[in-house]
Amino acid sequence: MKVGLILECGPQGADKAVCEYLTNLLNPEIEVVSLTLDNKPGLIENCADAVATLFELEGCDRVVIVWDLYPAWRKAGERPCRKQDRDQILEKLSNAGITNPNVFLVCIEEELEAWLLWEPQAISIFLSKPHRKSRFIK
């Protein structure tokens, strides 16, 4: 099965890394194609085009739209609303004629990186980098 992920982060963002890792952990047979849309306003505005791309161009069987309810960059005192986010996303999809039952919405209450805390070794896996050889050692 091929699953498309639409995420509110940059191309190398933590949300992308975490979602791809968790998907692989749950089922290594799933092929993941991720599209990153920088932030929640960008995700809401461009989700319909991203869904169409994942189904039509990438051949995904399912698409999951993932966003943080409380993004780190929100304004002080701002009170986000799941229903409002959901309604805006569904409106964008409906306006684009997207009615596919294989589109799923996932709103993360805590920032997605917190999901890594449930598996102690997960943080180590993501933060570990291969040692580089110094050019100056003779």
N, CA and C atoms as an extended XYZ file, in Angstrom:
414
Properties=species:S:1:pos:R:3:atomname:S:1:resname:S:1:resid:I:1 pbc="F F F"
N         0.845       -1.174        0.000 N   MET     1
C         0.000        0.000        0.000 CA  MET     1
C         0.892        1.240        0.000 C   MET     1
N         0.442        2.253       -0.700 N   LYS     2
C         1.163        3.522       -0.786 CA  LYS     2
C         0.330        4.595       -0.084 C   LYS     2
N         0.940        5.256        0.906 N   VAL     3
C         0.243        6.260        1.703 CA  VAL     3
C         0.926        7.607        1.526 C   VAL     3
N         0.125        8.623        1.245 N   GLY     4
C         0.629        9.984        1.150 CA  GLY     4
C         0.418       10.712        2.463 C   GLY     4
N         1.425       11.458        2.874 N   LEU     5
C         1.332       12.281        4.076 CA  LEU     5
C         1.458       13.746        3.680 C   LEU     5
N         0.564       14.568        4.184 N   ILE     6
C         0.643       16.016        3.999 CA  ILE     6
C         0.901       16.596        5.381 C   ILE     6
N         2.013       17.324        5.506 N   LEU     7
C         2.494       17.743        6.820 CA  LEU     7
C         2.784       19.238        6.870 C   LEU     7
N         2.636       19.832        8.043 N   GLU     8
C         2.938       21.258        8.225 CA  GLU     8
C         4.349       21.421        8.785 C   GLU     8
N         5.320       21.255        7.907 N   CYS     9
C         6.725       21.433        8.292 CA  CYS     9
C         7.528       21.645        7.015 C   CYS     9
N         8.800       21.935        7.173 N   GLY    10
C         9.676       22.069        6.018 CA  GLY    10
C        10.077       20.702        5.491 C   GLY    10
N        10.782       20.673        4.366 N   PRO    11
C        11.155       19.404        3.727 CA  PRO    11
C        11.969       18.462        4.613 C   PRO    11
N        12.712       18.987        5.555 N   GLN    12
C        13.485       18.149        6.478 CA  GLN    12
C        12.940       18.259        7.903 C   GLN    12
N        11.666       18.611        8.024 N   GLY    13
C        11.076       18.870        9.333 CA  GLY    13
C        10.888       17.646       10.204 C   GLY    13
N        10.765       17.908       11.498 N   ALA    14
C        10.589       16.837       12.475 CA  ALA    14
C         9.289       16.075       12.249 C   ALA    14
N         8.211       16.774       11.879 N   ASP    15
C         6.940       16.086       11.648 CA  ASP    15
C         7.083       15.020       10.565 C   ASP    15
N         7.776       15.355        9.507 N   LYS    16
C         7.993       14.410        8.402 CA  LYS    16
C         8.777       13.196        8.893 C   LYS    16
N         9.864       13.461        9.602 N   ALA    17
C        10.698       12.365       10.100 CA  ALA    17
C         9.922       11.468       11.056 C   ALA    17
N         9.159       12.069       11.967 N   VAL    18
C         8.412       11.295       12.953 CA  VAL    18
C         7.318       10.471       12.282 C   VAL    18
N         6.532       11.071       11.405 N   CYS    19
C         5.440       10.337       10.748 CA  CYS    19
C         5.964        9.190        9.893 C   CYS    19
N         7.014        9.441        9.151 N   GLU    20
C         7.584        8.374        8.326 CA  GLU    20
C         8.137        7.257        9.209 C   GLU    20
N         8.783        7.622       10.302 N   TYR    21
C         9.328        6.626       11.224 CA  TYR    21
C         8.208        5.786       11.836 C   TYR    21
N         7.158        6.448       12.348 N   LEU    22
C         6.061        5.722       12.979 CA  LEU    22
C         5.326        4.833       11.984 C   LEU    22
N         5.142        5.312       10.763 N   THR    23
C         4.487        4.498        9.736 CA  THR    23
C         5.296        3.242        9.471 C   THR    23
N         6.594        3.399        9.320 N   ASN    24
C         7.466        2.249        9.082 CA  ASN    24
C         7.475        1.300       10.278 C   ASN    24
N         7.414        1.857       11.479 N   LEU    25
C         7.387        1.042       12.686 CA  LEU    25
C         6.098        0.218       12.749 C   LEU    25
N         4.976        0.833       12.382 N   LEU    26
C         3.688        0.140       12.408 CA  LEU    26
C         3.564       -0.910       11.314 C   LEU    26
N         4.065       -0.575       10.117 N   ASN    27
C         3.984       -1.521        9.001 CA  ASN    27
C         5.079       -1.203        7.989 C   ASN    27
N         6.171       -1.967        8.013 N   PRO    28
C         7.292       -1.709        7.102 CA  PRO    28
C         6.940       -1.890        5.622 C   PRO    28
N         5.801       -2.514        5.335 N   GLU    29
C         5.386       -2.742        3.946 CA  GLU    29
C         4.780       -1.494        3.303 C   GLU    29
N         4.404       -0.518        4.107 N   ILE    30
C         3.775        0.696        3.572 CA  ILE    30
C         4.837        1.584        2.935 C   ILE    30
N         4.559        2.008        1.704 N   GLU    31
C         5.415        2.983        1.026 CA  GLU    31
C         4.846        4.368        1.322 C   GLU    31
N         5.689        5.267        1.802 N   VAL    32
C         5.244        6.603        2.200 CA  VAL    32
C         5.762        7.648        1.223 C   VAL    32
N         4.855        8.538        0.809 N   VAL    33
C         5.227        9.709        0.014 CA  VAL    33
C         4.771       10.923        0.821 C   VAL    33
N         5.699       11.794        1.183 N   SER    34
C         5.371       12.952        2.014 CA  SER    34
C         5.459       14.252        1.227 C   SER    34
N         4.483       15.124        1.466 N   LEU    35
C         4.523       16.493        0.960 CA  LEU    35
C         4.488       17.414        2.173 C   LEU    35
N         5.399       18.373        2.215 N   THR    36
C         5.462       19.295        3.344 CA  THR    36
C         4.990       20.679        2.902 C   THR    36
N         4.134       21.284        3.741 N   LEU    37
C         3.529       22.574        3.390 CA  LEU    37
C         3.842       23.664        4.420 C   LEU    37
N         5.006       23.594        5.028 N   ASP    38
C         5.592       24.631        5.886 CA  ASP    38
C         4.868       24.925        7.200 C   ASP    38
N         3.601       25.340        7.168 N   ASN    39
C         2.908       25.705        8.404 CA  ASN    39
C         1.412       25.461        8.243 C   ASN    39
N         0.655       25.629        9.344 N   LYS    40
C        -0.774       25.321        9.299 CA  LYS    40
C        -1.532       26.179        8.282 C   LYS    40
N        -1.321       27.501        8.209 N   PRO    41
C        -2.025       28.262        7.168 CA  PRO    41
C        -1.698       27.758        5.761 C   PRO    41
N        -0.443       27.413        5.513 N   GLY    42
C        -0.053       26.879        4.208 CA  GLY    42
C        -0.679       25.527        3.940 C   GLY    42
N        -0.747       24.698        4.978 N   LEU    43
C        -1.370       23.382        4.837 CA  LEU    43
C        -2.851       23.531        4.499 C   LEU    43
N        -3.542       24.386        5.239 N   ILE    44
C        -4.975       24.570        4.987 CA  ILE    44
C        -5.203       25.136        3.587 C   ILE    44
N        -4.431       26.119        3.198 N   GLU    45
C        -4.605       26.765        1.893 CA  GLU    45
C        -4.307       25.828        0.723 C   GLU    45
N        -3.308       24.969        0.869 N   ASN    46
C        -2.832       24.166       -0.264 CA  ASN    46
C        -3.115       22.675       -0.161 C   ASN    46
N        -3.916       22.265        0.832 N   CYS    47
C        -4.137       20.836        1.043 CA  CYS    47
C        -4.830       20.162       -0.140 C   CYS    47
N        -5.750       20.836       -0.800 N   ALA    48
C        -6.470       20.207       -1.911 CA  ALA    48
C        -5.529       19.880       -3.067 C   ALA    48
N        -4.653       20.812       -3.417 N   ASP    49
C        -3.674       20.541       -4.478 CA  ASP    49
C        -2.746       19.401       -4.086 C   ASP    49
N        -2.350       19.374       -2.814 N   ALA    50
C        -1.454       18.315       -2.340 CA  ALA    50
C        -2.144       16.952       -2.390 C   ALA    50
N        -3.409       16.892       -1.981 N   VAL    51
C        -4.161       15.632       -2.039 CA  VAL    51
C        -4.260       15.151       -3.482 C   VAL    51
N        -4.613       16.050       -4.390 N   ALA    52
C        -4.716       15.677       -5.808 CA  ALA    52
C        -3.384       15.154       -6.330 C   ALA    52
N        -2.300       15.815       -5.978 N   THR    53
C        -0.968       15.372       -6.406 CA  THR    53
C        -0.672       13.966       -5.906 C   THR    53
N        -0.972       13.705       -4.643 N   LEU    54
C        -0.654       12.396       -4.070 CA  LEU    54
C        -1.490       11.277       -4.691 C   LEU    54
N        -2.759       11.536       -4.970 N   PHE    55
C        -3.588       10.508       -5.606 CA  PHE    55
C        -3.263       10.360       -7.091 C   PHE    55
N        -3.238       11.469       -7.810 N   GLU    56
C        -3.136       11.413       -9.272 CA  GLU    56
C        -1.712       11.206       -9.780 C   GLU    56
N        -0.748       11.927       -9.236 N   LEU    57
C         0.620       11.837       -9.748 CA  LEU    57
C         1.463       10.788       -9.035 C   LEU    57
N         1.230       10.619       -7.739 N   GLU    58
C         2.045        9.677       -6.958 CA  GLU    58
C         1.404        8.301       -6.827 C   GLU    58
N         0.106        8.189       -7.162 N   GLY    59
C        -0.564        6.888       -7.103 CA  GLY    59
C        -0.811        6.370       -5.697 C   GLY    59
N        -1.037        7.268       -4.747 N   CYS    60
C        -1.275        6.840       -3.366 CA  CYS    60
C        -2.655        6.197       -3.224 C   CYS    60
N        -2.730        5.213       -2.336 N   ASP    61
C        -4.000        4.554       -2.028 CA  ASP    61
C        -4.776        5.329       -0.967 C   ASP    61
N        -4.044        5.955       -0.067 N   ARG    62
C        -4.634        6.753        1.006 CA  ARG    62
C        -3.782        7.996        1.220 C   ARG    62
N        -4.433        9.047        1.718 N   VAL    63
C        -3.719       10.285        2.040 CA  VAL    63
C        -4.118       10.706        3.452 C   VAL    63
N        -3.119       11.064        4.243 N   VAL    64
C        -3.342       11.516        5.611 CA  VAL    64
C        -2.829       12.952        5.724 C   VAL    64
N        -3.704       13.849        6.159 N   ILE    65
C        -3.336       15.247        6.393 CA  ILE    65
C        -3.097       15.397        7.894 C   ILE    65
N        -1.879       15.811        8.263 N   VAL    66
C        -1.473       15.878        9.672 CA  VAL    66
C        -1.069       17.313       10.013 C   VAL    66
N        -1.631       17.851       11.101 N   TRP    67
C        -1.232       19.186       11.543 CA  TRP    67
C        -1.250       19.243       13.070 C   TRP    67
N        -0.492       20.195       13.619 N   ASP    68
C        -0.447       20.418       15.067 CA  ASP    68
C        -1.560       21.377       15.467 C   ASP    68
N        -2.297       21.022       16.512 N   LEU    69
C        -3.301       21.934       17.044 CA  LEU    69
C        -2.627       23.170       17.639 C   LEU    69
N        -1.515       22.953       18.341 N   TYR    70
C        -0.769       24.030       18.983 CA  TYR    70
C         0.611       24.158       18.351 C   TYR    70
N         0.718       24.738       17.164 N   PRO    71
C         2.047       24.867       16.562 CA  PRO    71
C         2.927       25.809       17.389 C   PRO    71
N         4.217       25.549       17.361 N   ALA    72
C         5.166       26.328       18.166 CA  ALA    72
C         5.158       27.813       17.805 C   ALA    72
N         4.817       28.149       16.582 N   TRP    73
C         4.908       29.531       16.117 CA  TRP    73
C         3.637       30.339       16.344 C   TRP    73
N         2.619       29.761       17.005 N   ARG    74
C         1.357       30.499       17.159 CA  ARG    74
C         1.553       31.754       18.007 C   ARG    74
N         0.651       32.693       17.826 N   LYS    75
C         0.711       33.953       18.571 CA  LYS    75
C         0.330       33.714       20.033 C   LYS    75
N         0.930       34.487       20.929 N   ALA    76
C         0.634       34.367       22.357 CA  ALA    76
C        -0.861       34.568       22.594 C   ALA    76
N        -1.445       33.686       23.390 N   GLY    77
C        -2.858       33.793       23.720 CA  GLY    77
C        -3.805       33.229       22.677 C   GLY    77
N        -3.295       32.834       21.533 N   GLU    78
C        -4.149       32.287       20.477 CA  GLU    78
C        -4.720       30.942       20.920 C   GLU    78
N        -6.013       30.767       20.729 N   ARG    79
C        -6.674       29.525       21.115 CA  ARG    79
C        -7.127       28.788       19.854 C   ARG    79
N        -6.358       27.790       19.440 N   PRO    80
C        -6.722       27.054       18.237 CA  PRO    80
C        -7.960       26.187       18.465 C   PRO    80
N        -8.592       25.802       17.367 N   CYS    81
C        -9.824       25.018       17.436 CA  CYS    81
C        -9.775       23.902       16.392 C   CYS    81
N        -9.838       22.646       16.861 N   ARG    82
C        -9.828       21.493       15.951 CA  ARG    82
C       -10.955       21.575       14.925 C   ARG    82
N       -12.146       21.915       15.411 N   LYS    83
C       -13.305       21.958       14.515 CA  LYS    83
C       -13.102       22.995       13.415 C   LYS    83
N       -12.612       24.156       13.783 N   GLN    84
C       -12.374       25.200       12.788 CA  GLN    84
C       -11.328       24.742       11.769 C   GLN    84
N       -10.224       24.160       12.251 N   ASP    85
C        -9.195       23.645       11.336 CA  ASP    85
C        -9.798       22.599       10.401 C   ASP    85
N       -10.521       21.646       10.980 N   ARG    86
C       -11.129       20.560       10.200 CA  ARG    86
C       -12.095       21.117        9.153 C   ARG    86
N       -12.963       22.030        9.579 N   ASP    87
C       -13.937       22.614        8.652 CA  ASP    87
C       -13.243       23.344        7.498 C   ASP    87
N       -12.171       24.072        7.794 N   GLN    88
C       -11.446       24.788        6.737 CA  GLN    88
C       -10.808       23.811        5.750 C   GLN    88
N       -10.227       22.737        6.258 N   ILE    89
C        -9.608       21.737        5.379 CA  ILE    89
C       -10.670       21.060        4.523 C   ILE    89
N       -11.772       20.634        5.148 N   LEU    90
C       -12.840       19.971        4.387 CA  LEU    90
C       -13.443       20.898        3.337 C   LEU    90
N       -13.552       22.188        3.656 N   GLU    91
C       -14.062       23.160        2.683 CA  GLU    91
C       -13.125       23.262        1.477 C   GLU    91
N       -11.821       23.329        1.730 N   LYS    92
C       -10.846       23.385        0.628 CA  LYS    92
C       -10.953       22.139       -0.244 C   LYS    92
N       -11.068       20.973        0.385 N   LEU    93
C       -11.189       19.724       -0.375 CA  LEU    93
C       -12.486       19.705       -1.180 C   LEU    93
N       -13.586       20.098       -0.555 N   SER    94
C       -14.885       20.118       -1.235 CA  SER    94
C       -14.888       21.089       -2.411 C   SER    94
N       -14.335       22.282       -2.212 N   ASN    95
C       -14.275       23.274       -3.292 CA  ASN    95
C       -13.461       22.787       -4.479 C   ASN    95
N       -12.515       21.886       -4.217 N   ALA    96
C       -11.686       21.326       -5.290 CA  ALA    96
C       -12.306       20.052       -5.872 C   ALA    96
N       -13.485       19.673       -5.372 N   GLY    97
C       -14.158       18.477       -5.883 CA  GLY    97
C       -13.568       17.177       -5.362 C   GLY    97
N       -12.841       17.240       -4.264 N   ILE    98
C       -12.225       16.036       -3.698 CA  ILE    98
C       -13.170       15.443       -2.659 C   ILE    98
N       -13.693       14.267       -2.977 N   THR    99
C       -14.620       13.579       -2.080 CA  THR    99
C       -14.135       12.174       -1.752 C   THR    99
N       -12.878       11.900       -2.002 N   ASN   100
C       -12.311       10.570       -1.816 CA  ASN   100
C       -12.414       10.137       -0.350 C   ASN   100
N       -13.009        8.957       -0.098 N   PRO   101
C       -13.121        8.487        1.287 CA  PRO   101
C       -11.783        8.046        1.885 C   PRO   101
N       -10.741        8.008        1.080 N   ASN   102
C        -9.428        7.590        1.564 CA  ASN   102
C        -8.538        8.766        1.946 C   ASN   102
N        -9.161        9.911        2.267 N   VAL   103
C        -8.443       11.064        2.816 CA  VAL   103
C        -8.781       11.115        4.305 C   VAL   103
N        -7.742       11.136        5.134 N   PHE   104
C        -7.925       11.111        6.579 CA  PHE   104
C        -7.261       12.339        7.200 C   PHE   104
N        -7.927       12.907        8.206 N   LEU   105
C        -7.408       14.090        8.895 CA  LEU   105
C        -6.931       13.693       10.289 C   LEU   105
N        -5.714       14.126       10.638 N   VAL   106
C        -5.149       13.834       11.955 CA  VAL   106
C        -4.635       15.139       12.555 C   VAL   106
N        -5.290       15.574       13.622 N   CYS   107
C        -4.860       16.770       14.344 CA  CYS   107
C        -4.113       16.320       15.598 C   CYS   107
N        -2.868       16.747       15.714 N   ILE   108
C        -2.028       16.374       16.847 CA  ILE   108
C        -2.173       17.434       17.932 C   ILE   108
N        -2.609       17.016       19.125 N   GLU   109
C        -2.809       17.992       20.193 CA  GLU   109
C        -1.488       18.560       20.698 C   GLU   109
N        -0.519       17.724       20.907 N   GLU   110
C         0.815       18.173       21.292 CA  GLU   110
C         1.683       18.146       20.044 C   GLU   110
N         2.753       18.911       20.039 N   GLU   111
C         3.624       18.899       18.869 CA  GLU   111
C         4.078       17.477       18.595 C   GLU   111
N         4.131       17.136       17.337 N   LEU   112
C         4.362       15.769       16.909 CA  LEU   112
C         5.650       15.176       17.450 C   LEU   112
N         6.660       16.003       17.660 N   GLU   113
C         7.923       15.484       18.165 CA  GLU   113
C         7.739       14.790       19.515 C   GLU   113
N         6.713       15.184       20.270 N   ALA   114
C         6.451       14.565       21.567 CA  ALA   114
C         6.111       13.085       21.420 C   ALA   114
N         5.637       12.691       20.256 N   TRP   115
C         5.327       11.279       20.029 CA  TRP   115
C         6.563       10.405       20.187 C   TRP   115
N         7.719       10.952       19.908 N   LEU   116
C         8.939       10.159       20.013 CA  LEU   116
C         9.209        9.709       21.445 C   LEU   116
N         8.664       10.410       22.406 N   LEU   117
C         8.960       10.095       23.795 CA  LEU   117
C         8.413        8.739       24.220 C   LEU   117
N         7.465        8.201       23.510 N   TRP   118
C         6.900        6.914       23.896 CA  TRP   118
C         7.874        5.772       23.655 C   TRP   118
N         8.873        5.946       22.818 N   GLU   119
C         9.881        4.917       22.587 CA  GLU   119
C        11.252        5.512       22.891 C   GLU   119
N        11.875        5.087       23.977 N   PRO   120
C        13.138        5.700       24.404 CA  PRO   120
C        14.223        5.729       23.337 C   PRO   120
N        14.338        4.716       22.509 N   GLN   121
C        15.408        4.678       21.519 CA  GLN   121
C        15.107        5.531       20.292 C   GLN   121
N        13.884        5.959       20.110 N   ALA   122
C        13.521        6.694       18.901 CA  ALA   122
C        14.295        8.002       18.776 C   ALA   122
N        14.429        8.733       19.870 N   ILE   123
C        15.166        9.998       19.809 CA  ILE   123
C        16.607        9.741       19.406 C   ILE   123
N        17.193        8.715       19.978 N   SER   124
C        18.573        8.367       19.642 CA  SER   124
C        18.717        8.042       18.163 C   SER   124
N        17.765        7.312       17.620 N   ILE   125
C        17.813        6.937       16.202 CA  ILE   125
C        17.792        8.183       15.322 C   ILE   125
N        16.919        9.145       15.660 N   PHE   126
C        16.790       10.336       14.827 CA  PHE   126
C        17.953       11.300       14.982 C   PHE   126
N        18.535       11.351       16.160 N   LEU   127
C        19.595       12.322       16.387 CA  LEU   127
C        20.982       11.780       16.090 C   LEU   127
N        21.108       10.475       15.984 N   SER   128
C        22.421        9.876       15.702 CA  SER   128
C        22.826       10.170       14.274 C   SER   128
N        24.081       10.540       14.133 N   LYS   129
C        24.632       10.799       12.804 CA  LYS   129
C        25.909        9.991       12.679 C   LYS   129
N        26.212        9.502       11.498 N   PRO   130
C        27.480        8.793       11.329 CA  PRO   130
C        28.644        9.749       11.586 C   PRO   130
N        29.692        9.204       12.175 N   HIS   131
C        30.883       10.019       12.428 CA  HIS   131
C        31.558       10.343       11.109 C   HIS   131
N        31.966       11.591       10.975 N   ARG   132
C        32.682       12.000        9.768 CA  ARG   132
C        34.175       11.895       10.008 C   ARG   132
N        34.877       11.523        8.985 N   LYS   133
C        36.334       11.481        9.073 CA  LYS   133
C        36.864       12.883        8.812 C   LYS   133
N        37.767       13.300        9.647 N   SER   134
C        38.362       14.618        9.487 CA  SER   134
C        39.323       14.627        8.304 C   SER   134
N        39.317       15.717        7.576 N   ARG   135
C        40.246       15.865        6.452 CA  ARG   135
C        41.651       16.193        6.934 C   ARG   135
N        41.781       16.553        8.204 N   PHE   136
C        43.057       17.047        8.698 CA  PHE   136
C        43.892       15.982        9.406 C   PHE   136
N        43.351       14.804        9.610 N   ILE   137
C        44.120       13.735       10.251 CA  ILE   137
C        45.021       13.090        9.217 C   ILE   137
N        46.306       12.933        9.587 N   LYS   138
C        47.261       12.309        8.666 CA  LYS   138
C        47.712       10.986        9.203 C   LYS   138
